Coordinates of C-alpha atoms in Angstrom, one line a residue:
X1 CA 0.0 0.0 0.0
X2 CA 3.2 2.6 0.7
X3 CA 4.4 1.5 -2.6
X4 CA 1.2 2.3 -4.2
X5 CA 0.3 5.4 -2.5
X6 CA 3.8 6.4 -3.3
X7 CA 3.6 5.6 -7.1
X8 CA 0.4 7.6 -7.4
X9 CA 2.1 10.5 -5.3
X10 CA 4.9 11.0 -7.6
X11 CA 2.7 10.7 -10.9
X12 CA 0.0 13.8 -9.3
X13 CA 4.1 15.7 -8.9
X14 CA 5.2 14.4 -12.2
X15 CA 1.5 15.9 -14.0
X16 CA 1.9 19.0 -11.9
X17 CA 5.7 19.5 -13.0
X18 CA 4.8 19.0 -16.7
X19 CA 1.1 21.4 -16.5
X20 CA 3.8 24.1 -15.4
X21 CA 6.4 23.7 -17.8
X22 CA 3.9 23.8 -20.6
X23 CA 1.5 26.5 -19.5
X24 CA 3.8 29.0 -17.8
X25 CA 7.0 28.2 -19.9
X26 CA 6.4 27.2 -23.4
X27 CA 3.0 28.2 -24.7
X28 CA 4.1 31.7 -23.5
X29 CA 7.2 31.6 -25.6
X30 CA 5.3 30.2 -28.8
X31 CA 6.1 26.0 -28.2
X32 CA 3.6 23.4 -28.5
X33 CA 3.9 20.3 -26.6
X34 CA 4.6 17.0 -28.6
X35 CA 2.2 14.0 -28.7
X36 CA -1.5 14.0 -28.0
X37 CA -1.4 17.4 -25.4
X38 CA 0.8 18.9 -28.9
X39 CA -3.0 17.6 -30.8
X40 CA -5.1 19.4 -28.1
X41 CA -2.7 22.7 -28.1
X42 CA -3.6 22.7 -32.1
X43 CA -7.3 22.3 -31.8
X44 CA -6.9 24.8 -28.5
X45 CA -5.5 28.0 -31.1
X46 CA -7.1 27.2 -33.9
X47 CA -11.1 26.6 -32.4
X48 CA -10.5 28.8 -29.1
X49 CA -11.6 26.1 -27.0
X50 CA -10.8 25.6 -23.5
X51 CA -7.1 24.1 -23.5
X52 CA -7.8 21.6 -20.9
X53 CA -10.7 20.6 -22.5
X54 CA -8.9 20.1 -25.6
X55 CA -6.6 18.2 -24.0
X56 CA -8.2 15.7 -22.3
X57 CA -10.7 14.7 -25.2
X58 CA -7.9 14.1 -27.6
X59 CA -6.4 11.8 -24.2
X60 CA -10.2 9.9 -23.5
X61 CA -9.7 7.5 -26.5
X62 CA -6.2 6.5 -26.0
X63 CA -6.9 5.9 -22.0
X64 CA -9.7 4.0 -23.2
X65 CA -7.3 2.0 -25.1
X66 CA -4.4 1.7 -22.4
X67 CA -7.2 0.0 -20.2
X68 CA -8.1 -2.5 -23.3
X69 CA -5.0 -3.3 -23.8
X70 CA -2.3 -2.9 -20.6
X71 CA -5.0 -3.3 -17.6
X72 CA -6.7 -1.3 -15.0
X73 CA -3.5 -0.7 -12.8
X74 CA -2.3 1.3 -15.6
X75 CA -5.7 3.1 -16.7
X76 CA -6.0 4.2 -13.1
X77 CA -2.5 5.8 -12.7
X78 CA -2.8 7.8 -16.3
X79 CA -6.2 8.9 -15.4
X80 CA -5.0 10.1 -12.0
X81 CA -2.2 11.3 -14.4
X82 CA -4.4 12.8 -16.7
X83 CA -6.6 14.7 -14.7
X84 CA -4.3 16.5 -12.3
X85 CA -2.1 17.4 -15.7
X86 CA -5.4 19.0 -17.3
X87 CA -6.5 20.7 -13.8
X88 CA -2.6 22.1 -13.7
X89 CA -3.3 23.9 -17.1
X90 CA -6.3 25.2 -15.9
X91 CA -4.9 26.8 -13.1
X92 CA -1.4 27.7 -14.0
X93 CA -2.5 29.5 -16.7
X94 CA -4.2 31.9 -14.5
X95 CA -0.6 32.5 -13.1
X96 CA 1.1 35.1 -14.5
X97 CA 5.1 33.6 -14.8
X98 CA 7.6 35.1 -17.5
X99 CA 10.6 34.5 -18.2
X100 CA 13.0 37.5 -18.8
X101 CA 15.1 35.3 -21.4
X102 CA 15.3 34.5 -25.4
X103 CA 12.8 32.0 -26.3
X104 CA 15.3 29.8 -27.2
X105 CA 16.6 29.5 -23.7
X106 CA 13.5 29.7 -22.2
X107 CA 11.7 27.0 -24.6
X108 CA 15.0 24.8 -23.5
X109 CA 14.5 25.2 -19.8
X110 CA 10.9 24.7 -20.4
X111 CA 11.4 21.4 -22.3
X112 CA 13.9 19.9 -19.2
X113 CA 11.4 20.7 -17.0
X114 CA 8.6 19.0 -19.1
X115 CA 11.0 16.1 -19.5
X116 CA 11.3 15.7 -15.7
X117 CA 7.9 15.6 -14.8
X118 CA 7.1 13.2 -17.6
X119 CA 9.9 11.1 -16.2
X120 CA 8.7 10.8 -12.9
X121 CA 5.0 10.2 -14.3
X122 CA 6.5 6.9 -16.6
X123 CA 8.7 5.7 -13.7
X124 CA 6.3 4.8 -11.5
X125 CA 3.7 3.2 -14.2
X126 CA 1.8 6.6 -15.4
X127 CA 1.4 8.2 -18.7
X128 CA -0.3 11.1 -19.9
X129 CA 0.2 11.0 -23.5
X130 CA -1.5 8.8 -25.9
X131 CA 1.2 8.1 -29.0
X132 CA 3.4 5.8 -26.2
X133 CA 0.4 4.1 -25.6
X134 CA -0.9 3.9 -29.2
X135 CA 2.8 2.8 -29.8
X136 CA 2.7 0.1 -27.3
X137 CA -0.6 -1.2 -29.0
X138 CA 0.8 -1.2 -32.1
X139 CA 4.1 -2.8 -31.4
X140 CA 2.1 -5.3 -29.4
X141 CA -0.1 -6.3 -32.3
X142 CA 3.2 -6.6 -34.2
X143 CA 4.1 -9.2 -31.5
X144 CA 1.8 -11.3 -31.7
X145 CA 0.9 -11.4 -35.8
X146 CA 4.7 -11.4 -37.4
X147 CA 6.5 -12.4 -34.6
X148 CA 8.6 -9.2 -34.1
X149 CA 9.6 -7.3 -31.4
X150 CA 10.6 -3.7 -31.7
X151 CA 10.8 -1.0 -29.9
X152 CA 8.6 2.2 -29.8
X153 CA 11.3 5.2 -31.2
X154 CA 10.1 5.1 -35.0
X155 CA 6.2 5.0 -34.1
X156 CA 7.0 7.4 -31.8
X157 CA 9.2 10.0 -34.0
X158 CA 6.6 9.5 -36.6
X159 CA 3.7 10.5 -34.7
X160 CA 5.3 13.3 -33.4
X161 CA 6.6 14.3 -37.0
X162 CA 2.9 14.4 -37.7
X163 CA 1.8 16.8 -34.8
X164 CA 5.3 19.3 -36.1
X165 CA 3.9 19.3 -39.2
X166 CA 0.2 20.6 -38.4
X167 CA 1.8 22.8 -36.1
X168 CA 4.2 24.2 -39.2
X169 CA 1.2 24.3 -41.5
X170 CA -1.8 25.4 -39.2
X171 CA 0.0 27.4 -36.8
X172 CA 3.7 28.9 -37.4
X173 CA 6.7 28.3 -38.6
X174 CA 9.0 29.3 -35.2
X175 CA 6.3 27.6 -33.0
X176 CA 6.9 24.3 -35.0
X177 CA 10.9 24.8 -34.7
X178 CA 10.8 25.5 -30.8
X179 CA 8.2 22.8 -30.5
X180 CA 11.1 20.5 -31.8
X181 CA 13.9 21.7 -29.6
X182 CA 10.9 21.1 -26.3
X183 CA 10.8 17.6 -28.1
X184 CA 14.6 17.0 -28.4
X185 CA 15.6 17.9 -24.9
X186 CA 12.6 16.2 -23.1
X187 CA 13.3 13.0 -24.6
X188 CA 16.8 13.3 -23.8
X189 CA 16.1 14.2 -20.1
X190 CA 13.3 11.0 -20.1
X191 CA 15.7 8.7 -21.8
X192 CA 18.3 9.3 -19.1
X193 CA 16.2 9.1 -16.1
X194 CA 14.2 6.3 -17.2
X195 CA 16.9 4.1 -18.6
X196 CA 15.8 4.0 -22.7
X197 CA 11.8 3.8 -22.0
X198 CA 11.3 3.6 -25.7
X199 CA 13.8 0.5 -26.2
X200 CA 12.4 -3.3 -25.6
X201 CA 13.3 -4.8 -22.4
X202 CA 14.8 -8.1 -21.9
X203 CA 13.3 -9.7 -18.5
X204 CA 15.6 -12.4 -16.9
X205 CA 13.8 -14.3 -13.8
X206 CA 15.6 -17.0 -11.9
X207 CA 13.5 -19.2 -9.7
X208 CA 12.7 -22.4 -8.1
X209 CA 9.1 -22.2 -9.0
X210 CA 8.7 -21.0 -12.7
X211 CA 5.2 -22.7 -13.3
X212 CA 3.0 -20.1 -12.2
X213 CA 5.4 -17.3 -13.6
X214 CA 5.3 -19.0 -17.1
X215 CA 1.2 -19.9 -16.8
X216 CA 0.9 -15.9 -16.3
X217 CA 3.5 -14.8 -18.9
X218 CA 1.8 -16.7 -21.4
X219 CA -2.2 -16.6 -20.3
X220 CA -1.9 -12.6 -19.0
X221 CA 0.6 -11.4 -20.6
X222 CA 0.0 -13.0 -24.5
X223 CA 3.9 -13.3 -24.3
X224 CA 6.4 -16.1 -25.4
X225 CA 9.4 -17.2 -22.9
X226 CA 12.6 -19.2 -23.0
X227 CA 13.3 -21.7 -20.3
X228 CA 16.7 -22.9 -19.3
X229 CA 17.9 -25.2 -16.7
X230 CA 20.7 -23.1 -14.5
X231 CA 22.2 -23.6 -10.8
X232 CA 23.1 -21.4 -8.4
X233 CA 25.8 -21.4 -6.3
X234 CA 24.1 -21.1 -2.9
X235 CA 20.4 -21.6 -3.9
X236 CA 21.2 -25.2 -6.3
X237 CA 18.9 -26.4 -9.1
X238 CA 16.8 -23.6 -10.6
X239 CA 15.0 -22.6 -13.5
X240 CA 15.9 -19.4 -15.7
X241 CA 12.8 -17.6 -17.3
X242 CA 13.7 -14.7 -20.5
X243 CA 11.1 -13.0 -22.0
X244 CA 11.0 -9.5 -24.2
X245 CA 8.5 -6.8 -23.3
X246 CA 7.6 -3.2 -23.4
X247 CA 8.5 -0.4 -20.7
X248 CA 5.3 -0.1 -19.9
X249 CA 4.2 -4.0 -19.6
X250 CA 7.5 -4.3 -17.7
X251 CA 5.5 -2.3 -14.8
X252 CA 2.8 -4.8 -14.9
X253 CA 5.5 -7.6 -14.7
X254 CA 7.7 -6.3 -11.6
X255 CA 4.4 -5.9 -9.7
X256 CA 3.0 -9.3 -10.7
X257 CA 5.8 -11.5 -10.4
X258 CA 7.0 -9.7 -7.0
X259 CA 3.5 -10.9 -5.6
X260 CA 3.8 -14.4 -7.3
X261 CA 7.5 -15.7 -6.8
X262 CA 9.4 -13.0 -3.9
X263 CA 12.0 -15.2 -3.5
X264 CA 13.1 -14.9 -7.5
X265 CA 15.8 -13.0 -9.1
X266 CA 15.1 -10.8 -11.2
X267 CA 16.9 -8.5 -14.0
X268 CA 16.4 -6.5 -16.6
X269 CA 18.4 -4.9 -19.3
X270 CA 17.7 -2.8 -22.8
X271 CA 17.5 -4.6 -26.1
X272 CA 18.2 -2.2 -28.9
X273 CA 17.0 -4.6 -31.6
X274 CA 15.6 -8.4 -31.9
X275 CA 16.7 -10.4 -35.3
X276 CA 14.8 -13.4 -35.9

């Protein structure tokens, strides 16, 4: 339950964090936020429409999605997410903030920040932007009809090379440009903190009771696993279980498996590319 409370705790800081960073930072200084919140920012300036509003419907049918697809621990933590980032625009764009800097400076600062809050929000099993979950669908689907893993960096350059485009047509030529930098230098901020969330990670779990853990990769999970026979120094005959997922179905596994098996070993490291 401290786990839990925790986890939820740093996602409402992680939405706060990123509400601030793109209300009082970067729509002042002519950026647009990248993936779906970049969508509802577009519809926002061009229709007038509330920018919270905006945002969350463009975010309903990907949550709806997330919970079809990776479960209702993760549909509850990016609506909690979700909410408290839309609420945070609300209000802090009521706040008067400005920044007496170039907007090149100030659109860099403003994409760290962004970056930060995002990475706290994935860290602990949250999202509030739909493309990495649309990419996790589709990579998924991938999965299970071809075969092939792969991780989620093309989908997600080319979605967001969609939204810099509408922005360049619809909007402004400099606001697409800055919106590029905020992209550039949150993802490099979220791929250090949260160890190369876009890449496929290889699961390794050693245990004496692999049964239940390989019934539930394969039945829960709709994932494959290799099985080898291995002995430990200390603990003797035991089984070694490998299996490939995403970053966000690797939260569902550490929670599920530490409840299962809490005696197991368990490691995980970043696989760039799979070649069958």
């Amino acid at each position: 339950m401290f786990k839990k409370l925790l986890s939820y705790l740093s996602i409402t800081l992680g939405a706060l964090i990123a509400s601030f960073s793109v209300a009082c930072i970067l729509l002042p200084n002519d950026a647009v936020d990248y993936g779906t919140a970049g969508i509802g920012i577009i519809i926002s300036k061009l229709t007038g429409i509330n920018l919270s509003i905006c945002v969350i419907g463009v975010f309903i049918p990907f949550l709806i999605a997330g919970l079809l697809s990776l479960g209702k621990d993760f549909f509850f933590r990016a609506l909690v997410g979700s909410i408290v980032y839309t609420v945070g625009l609300a209000v802090f764009e009521k706040i008067p903030f400005t920044l007496n800097t170039e907007h090149f400076l100030a659109v860099a600062f403003g994409g760290a920040i962004l970056g930060a809050g995002l990475s706290l929000i994935l860290r602990f099993g949250g999202c509030i932007d739909g493309s990495e979950i649309l990419a996790n669908i589709i990579i998924n689907k991938l999965s299970e009809k071809k075969g092939k893993n792969m991780n989620m960096t093309g989908i997600l350059i080319g979605f967001n090379a969609v939204v810099y485009s509408a922005v360049f047509i619809l909007l402004d030529r400099n606001s697409a440009l800055l919106s590029l930098l905020v992209y550039v230098v949150a993802t490099a901020v979220i791929d250090h903190f949260t160890d190369h969330f876009e890449s496929i990670k290889q699961v390794t779990i050693i245990t004496q009771k692999p049964d239940q853990i390989i019934s539930w990769i394969r039945d829960d999970m709709k994932k494959t696993c290799t099985v080898i026979n291995s002995r430990g120094a200390v603990a003797g005959e035991n089984k070694t279980v490998i299996c490939y997922v995403s970053y966000f179905e690797l939260q569902k596994m550490r929670e599920s498996i530490g409840k299962m098996e809490q005696t197991a070993f368990i490691t995980v490291s970043n696989v760039e590319e799979i070649i069958r």
